[in-house]
mmCIF file of C-alpha atoms in Angstrom:
data_model
loop_
_atom_site.group_PDB
_atom_site.id
_atom_site.type_symbol
_atom_site.label_atom_id
_atom_site.label_comp_id
_atom_site.label_asym_id
_atom_site.label_seq_id
_atom_site.Cartn_x
_atom_site.Cartn_y
_atom_site.Cartn_z
ATOM 1 C CA UNK D 16 0.952 -2.394 -6.597
ATOM 2 C CA UNK D 17 -0.104 0.858 -8.212
ATOM 3 C CA UNK D 18 0.343 3.703 -5.752
ATOM 4 C CA UNK D 19 -1.202 6.286 -8.089
ATOM 5 C CA UNK D 20 -4.284 5.385 -10.083
ATOM 6 C CA UNK D 21 -6.241 7.152 -12.758
ATOM 7 C CA UNK D 22 -9.312 5.010 -13.150
ATOM 8 C CA UNK D 23 -10.687 6.716 -16.240
ATOM 9 C CA UNK D 24 -8.544 5.874 -19.264
ATOM 10 C CA UNK D 25 -10.381 8.354 -21.460
ATOM 11 C CA UNK D 26 -12.660 11.362 -21.329
ATOM 12 C CA UNK D 27 -14.582 13.124 -24.058
ATOM 13 C CA UNK D 28 -15.926 16.631 -23.511
ATOM 14 C CA UNK D 29 -17.491 19.361 -25.577
ATOM 15 C CA UNK D 30 -15.504 22.540 -26.178
ATOM 16 C CA UNK D 31 -16.361 25.166 -23.580
ATOM 17 C CA UNK D 32 -17.465 22.639 -20.981
ATOM 18 C CA UNK D 33 -15.597 21.502 -17.888
ATOM 19 C CA UNK D 34 -13.185 18.572 -17.941
ATOM 20 C CA UNK D 35 -12.725 16.766 -14.630
ATOM 21 C CA UNK D 36 -9.879 14.289 -14.288
ATOM 22 C CA UNK D 37 -9.553 12.148 -11.195
ATOM 23 C CA UNK D 38 -6.601 10.548 -9.448
ATOM 24 C CA UNK D 39 -6.362 8.338 -6.362
ATOM 25 C CA UNK D 40 -3.278 7.421 -4.380
ATOM 26 C CA UNK D 41 -2.487 4.954 -1.627
ATOM 27 C CA UNK D 42 0.845 6.116 -0.186
ATOM 28 C CA UNK D 43 0.314 8.418 2.799
ATOM 29 C CA UNK D 44 3.929 9.627 2.478
ATOM 30 C CA UNK D 45 3.140 11.495 -0.735
ATOM 31 C CA UNK D 46 3.311 15.231 -0.019
ATOM 32 C CA UNK D 47 3.365 16.869 -3.413
ATOM 33 C CA UNK D 48 1.229 16.205 -6.440
ATOM 34 C CA UNK D 49 1.598 17.266 -10.046
ATOM 35 C CA UNK D 50 -0.352 17.059 -13.261
ATOM 36 C CA UNK D 51 1.467 16.648 -16.544
ATOM 37 C CA UNK D 52 0.088 16.905 -20.050
ATOM 38 C CA UNK D 53 1.481 14.865 -22.907
ATOM 39 C CA UNK D 54 1.044 15.217 -26.645
ATOM 40 C CA UNK D 55 2.034 12.358 -28.983
ATOM 41 C CA UNK D 56 5.782 12.071 -29.641
ATOM 42 C CA UNK D 57 6.555 14.682 -27.005
ATOM 43 C CA UNK D 58 7.648 14.447 -23.391
ATOM 44 C CA UNK D 59 5.241 15.273 -20.575
ATOM 45 C CA UNK D 60 4.957 18.974 -19.804
ATOM 46 C CA UNK D 61 4.191 20.300 -16.365
ATOM 47 C CA UNK D 62 0.732 21.738 -15.914
ATOM 48 C CA UNK D 63 -0.025 22.445 -12.268
ATOM 49 C CA UNK D 64 0.925 21.171 -8.833
ATOM 50 C CA UNK D 65 -0.311 21.178 -5.251
ATOM 51 C CA UNK D 66 1.375 20.687 -1.921
ATOM 52 C CA UNK D 67 -0.272 18.451 0.659
ATOM 53 C CA UNK D 68 -0.688 21.439 2.973
ATOM 54 C CA UNK D 69 -3.221 22.931 0.569
ATOM 55 C CA UNK D 70 -6.545 21.708 -0.736
ATOM 56 C CA UNK D 71 -6.779 23.828 -3.864
ATOM 57 C CA UNK D 72 -4.494 25.468 -6.373
ATOM 58 C CA UNK D 73 -5.637 27.469 -9.343
ATOM 59 C CA UNK D 74 -3.780 28.621 -12.448
ATOM 60 C CA UNK D 75 -5.887 30.165 -15.179
ATOM 61 C CA UNK D 76 -8.246 27.561 -16.589
ATOM 62 C CA UNK D 77 -6.699 24.802 -14.472
ATOM 63 C CA UNK D 78 -7.581 24.020 -10.866
ATOM 64 C CA UNK D 79 -6.351 21.099 -8.819
ATOM 65 C CA UNK D 80 -8.221 19.938 -5.725
ATOM 66 C CA UNK D 81 -6.715 17.703 -3.063
ATOM 67 C CA UNK D 82 -8.684 15.668 -0.537
ATOM 68 C CA UNK D 83 -6.069 14.176 1.763
ATOM 69 C CA UNK D 84 -8.466 12.167 3.880
ATOM 70 C CA UNK D 85 -9.785 10.442 0.776
ATOM 71 C CA UNK D 86 -6.339 10.307 -0.857
ATOM 72 C CA UNK D 87 -7.917 11.788 -3.944
ATOM 73 C CA UNK D 88 -7.117 14.668 -6.238
ATOM 74 C CA UNK D 89 -8.786 16.068 -9.289
ATOM 75 C CA UNK D 90 -7.930 18.417 -12.111
ATOM 76 C CA UNK D 91 -10.589 20.754 -13.456
ATOM 77 C CA UNK D 92 -10.169 22.413 -16.824
ATOM 78 C CA UNK D 93 -12.691 25.109 -17.595
ATOM 79 C CA UNK D 94 -13.496 26.026 -20.231
ATOM 80 C CA UNK D 95 -12.079 23.109 -22.195
ATOM 81 C CA UNK D 96 -10.470 23.929 -25.537
ATOM 82 C CA UNK D 97 -9.593 21.671 -28.490
ATOM 83 C CA UNK D 98 -5.885 22.268 -27.759
ATOM 84 C CA UNK D 99 -6.394 20.586 -24.400
ATOM 85 C CA UNK D 100 -6.802 17.248 -26.170
ATOM 86 C CA UNK D 101 -3.897 15.198 -24.826
ATOM 87 C CA UNK D 102 -3.044 12.533 -22.265
ATOM 88 C CA UNK D 103 -2.969 13.814 -18.697
ATOM 89 C CA UNK D 104 -0.858 12.179 -16.018
ATOM 90 C CA UNK D 105 -1.211 12.564 -12.302
ATOM 91 C CA UNK D 106 2.077 12.216 -10.401
ATOM 92 C CA UNK D 107 3.103 12.205 -6.754
ATOM 93 C CA UNK D 108 6.281 12.751 -4.782
ATOM 94 C CA UNK D 109 7.218 11.163 -1.473
ATOM 95 C CA UNK D 110 8.139 13.255 1.555
ATOM 96 C CA UNK D 111 10.890 10.790 2.396
ATOM 97 C CA UNK D 112 14.134 12.661 1.772
ATOM 98 C CA UNK D 113 15.968 9.615 0.478
ATOM 99 C CA UNK D 114 13.421 9.339 -2.314
ATOM 100 C CA UNK D 115 14.702 12.585 -3.763
ATOM 101 C CA UNK D 116 12.276 14.149 -6.137
ATOM 102 C CA UNK D 117 11.316 11.012 -8.056
ATOM 103 C CA UNK D 118 7.741 10.896 -9.217
ATOM 104 C CA UNK D 119 5.224 8.085 -9.189
ATOM 105 C CA UNK D 120 2.818 8.399 -12.103
ATOM 106 C CA UNK D 121 -0.700 7.221 -12.740
ATOM 107 C CA UNK D 122 -1.609 5.465 -15.965
ATOM 108 C CA UNK D 123 -2.964 8.575 -17.646
ATOM 109 C CA UNK D 124 -6.315 9.805 -18.926
ATOM 110 C CA UNK D 125 -6.747 10.615 -22.594
ATOM 111 C CA UNK D 126 -8.862 13.733 -23.029
ATOM 112 C CA UNK D 127 -10.609 14.574 -26.261
ATOM 113 C CA UNK D 128 -12.195 18.001 -26.559
ATOM 114 C CA UNK D 129 -14.712 18.141 -29.373
ATOM 115 C CA UNK D 130 -15.220 21.444 -31.200
ATOM 116 C CA UNK P 20 17.203 28.328 -23.292
ATOM 117 C CA UNK P 21 17.221 24.806 -24.604
ATOM 118 C CA UNK P 22 15.122 22.170 -22.933
ATOM 119 C CA UNK P 23 16.034 18.583 -22.194
ATOM 120 C CA UNK P 24 17.206 16.792 -25.309
ATOM 121 C CA UNK P 25 17.451 13.075 -25.916
ATOM 122 C CA UNK P 26 19.170 11.139 -28.661
ATOM 123 C CA UNK P 27 18.377 9.165 -30.653
ATOM 124 C CA UNK P 28 14.671 9.864 -30.959
ATOM 125 C CA UNK P 29 14.133 6.329 -32.223
ATOM 126 C CA UNK P 30 16.243 3.230 -31.854
ATOM 127 C CA UNK P 31 15.505 -0.149 -33.398
ATOM 128 C CA UNK P 32 17.723 -3.009 -32.342
ATOM 129 C CA UNK P 33 17.763 -6.776 -32.322
ATOM 130 C CA UNK P 34 17.298 -8.942 -29.288
ATOM 131 C CA UNK P 35 20.572 -9.463 -27.491
ATOM 132 C CA UNK P 36 22.223 -6.266 -28.687
ATOM 133 C CA UNK P 37 23.607 -3.437 -26.560
ATOM 134 C CA UNK P 38 22.145 0.073 -26.724
ATOM 135 C CA UNK P 39 22.992 3.476 -25.301
ATOM 136 C CA UNK P 40 20.496 6.266 -24.865
ATOM 137 C CA UNK P 41 21.699 9.806 -24.243
ATOM 138 C CA UNK P 42 20.171 12.662 -22.272
ATOM 139 C CA UNK P 43 21.258 16.309 -22.221
ATOM 140 C CA UNK P 44 19.574 18.044 -19.284
ATOM 141 C CA UNK P 45 18.819 21.712 -18.962
ATOM 142 C CA UNK P 46 22.040 23.570 -18.218
ATOM 143 C CA UNK P 47 22.604 24.002 -14.503
ATOM 144 C CA UNK P 48 20.116 21.361 -13.405
ATOM 145 C CA UNK P 49 21.750 19.144 -10.825
ATOM 146 C CA UNK P 50 19.058 16.488 -10.667
ATOM 147 C CA UNK P 51 18.481 14.081 -13.553
ATOM 148 C CA UNK P 52 15.927 11.286 -13.802
ATOM 149 C CA UNK P 53 15.305 8.406 -16.157
ATOM 150 C CA UNK P 54 11.827 6.972 -16.584
ATOM 151 C CA UNK P 55 10.428 4.284 -18.839
ATOM 152 C CA UNK P 56 6.978 4.459 -20.374
ATOM 153 C CA UNK P 57 5.429 1.328 -21.797
ATOM 154 C CA UNK P 58 2.467 1.480 -24.139
ATOM 155 C CA UNK P 59 -0.720 2.586 -22.400
ATOM 156 C CA UNK P 60 0.990 3.223 -19.067
ATOM 157 C CA UNK P 61 2.415 6.135 -17.169
ATOM 158 C CA UNK P 62 6.146 6.753 -16.854
ATOM 159 C CA UNK P 63 7.923 4.497 -14.353
ATOM 160 C CA UNK P 64 10.958 5.669 -12.426
ATOM 161 C CA UNK P 65 14.280 4.009 -13.220
ATOM 162 C CA UNK P 66 17.126 6.033 -11.677
ATOM 163 C CA UNK P 67 17.871 9.440 -10.190
ATOM 164 C CA UNK P 68 21.167 11.326 -10.241
ATOM 165 C CA UNK P 69 22.102 14.161 -7.946
ATOM 166 C CA UNK P 70 25.192 15.579 -9.584
ATOM 167 C CA UNK P 71 27.448 12.760 -10.744
ATOM 168 C CA UNK P 72 26.218 10.118 -8.353
ATOM 169 C CA UNK P 73 23.227 7.835 -8.636
ATOM 170 C CA UNK P 74 21.219 8.761 -5.549
ATOM 171 C CA UNK P 75 18.514 6.186 -6.189
ATOM 172 C CA UNK P 76 18.658 3.346 -8.707
ATOM 173 C CA UNK P 77 15.857 1.333 -7.161
ATOM 174 C CA UNK P 78 13.779 1.470 -10.348
ATOM 175 C CA UNK P 79 16.278 -0.272 -12.608
ATOM 176 C CA UNK P 80 14.582 -3.588 -13.499
ATOM 177 C CA UNK P 81 17.723 -5.757 -13.467
ATOM 178 C CA UNK P 82 21.486 -5.681 -13.888
ATOM 179 C CA UNK P 83 21.232 -5.358 -17.675
ATOM 180 C CA UNK P 84 20.391 -1.713 -17.091
ATOM 181 C CA UNK P 85 23.029 0.804 -16.071
ATOM 182 C CA UNK P 86 23.285 4.586 -16.228
ATOM 183 C CA UNK P 87 26.115 7.062 -15.811
ATOM 184 C CA UNK P 88 26.515 10.791 -15.473
ATOM 185 C CA UNK P 89 30.296 11.225 -15.228
ATOM 186 C CA UNK P 90 30.491 15.030 -15.302
ATOM 187 C CA UNK P 91 27.193 15.857 -13.683
ATOM 188 C CA UNK P 92 25.572 16.939 -16.913
ATOM 189 C CA UNK P 93 24.962 14.511 -19.800
ATOM 190 C CA UNK P 94 23.714 11.081 -18.828
ATOM 191 C CA UNK P 95 23.753 7.789 -20.716
ATOM 192 C CA UNK P 96 21.392 4.902 -20.064
ATOM 193 C CA UNK P 97 22.943 1.618 -21.128
ATOM 194 C CA UNK P 98 21.036 -1.590 -21.749
ATOM 195 C CA UNK P 99 22.878 -4.846 -22.302
ATOM 196 C CA UNK P 100 21.504 -7.974 -23.965
ATOM 197 C CA UNK P 101 18.283 -6.236 -24.899
ATOM 198 C CA UNK P 102 15.034 -8.169 -24.706
ATOM 199 C CA UNK P 103 11.733 -7.573 -26.476
ATOM 200 C CA UNK P 104 10.219 -6.532 -23.164
ATOM 201 C CA UNK P 105 12.637 -3.586 -23.034
ATOM 202 C CA UNK P 106 10.708 -1.943 -25.869
ATOM 203 C CA UNK P 107 9.326 1.325 -24.519
ATOM 204 C CA UNK P 108 9.813 5.072 -24.581
ATOM 205 C CA UNK P 109 12.682 6.082 -22.329
ATOM 206 C CA UNK P 110 12.177 9.528 -20.859
ATOM 207 C CA UNK P 111 14.766 11.738 -19.246
ATOM 208 C CA UNK P 112 13.912 14.644 -16.954
ATOM 209 C CA UNK P 113 15.912 17.239 -15.072
ATOM 210 C CA UNK P 114 15.211 19.679 -12.266
ATOM 211 C CA UNK P 115 17.227 22.450 -10.613
ATOM 212 C CA UNK P 116 17.695 20.453 -7.424
ATOM 213 C CA UNK P 117 16.548 17.069 -6.292
ATOM 214 C CA UNK P 118 16.113 17.188 -2.575
ATOM 215 C CA UNK P 119 13.522 18.599 -0.282
ATOM 216 C CA UNK P 120 12.244 21.198 -2.662
ATOM 217 C CA UNK P 121 9.184 21.416 -4.768
ATOM 218 C CA UNK P 122 10.775 21.534 -8.161
ATOM 219 C CA UNK P 123 8.951 20.454 -11.242
ATOM 220 C CA UNK P 124 10.751 18.078 -13.525
ATOM 221 C CA UNK P 125 11.298 19.062 -17.137
ATOM 222 C CA UNK P 126 11.032 16.161 -19.529
ATOM 223 C CA UNK P 127 12.741 15.491 -22.814
ATOM 224 C CA UNK P 128 10.856 14.086 -25.825
ATOM 225 C CA UNK P 129 12.024 10.559 -25.109
ATOM 226 C CA UNK P 130 13.759 7.806 -27.046
ATOM 227 C CA UNK P 131 11.504 5.160 -28.492
ATOM 228 C CA UNK P 132 13.326 1.845 -28.222
ATOM 229 C CA UNK P 133 12.106 -1.109 -30.250
ATOM 230 C CA UNK P 134 13.707 -4.482 -29.718
ATOM 231 C CA UNK P 135 12.936 -6.927 -32.522
#
């Protein structure tokens, strides 16, 4: 039972255009969401996050939108750059204290930015 | 400062053997996590330490898997009687605290385990 889903395994976009990555979740106890970026042979690196009390968070070229009623979030990258080519993971944290800070990840979306 | 380090970076072993994977978290981070990433999938939670104690080991797949963090810093993930299905990248992450705070987790580069 996948609680976090990224339904698009891959995305190809032209340099300078917008990349939109989508993520859906099923667990209503999730209260904090993160996006991680991963290059081959490296660990995931944190990109941006959003608390469930917000619907938007922006950091430079990266914006995350959260729609709680739809249990959906998206990551917008604009403008896309060739260095953004990587696998992007959506992750969520439960508000249940006993769960600590463990993250539940989606399956990832591979982004290719073409020059 | 140094990030999370993991050793070895690659480990090839034979079915039935015992392996140990090591994680050095960022200095001062009290929370430490182990995840496993199989090919084409996202990382899956295995175990979480708060200090020296395992606060949540609900992700360990079976009793062949065990992890320790005796001094609240370095952690070792131990796998007994390895099986081919254990082949994956094992990721370690740490964060300043682990409870009720919005702390990002910092990941190491992972150990790629291959069981032949």
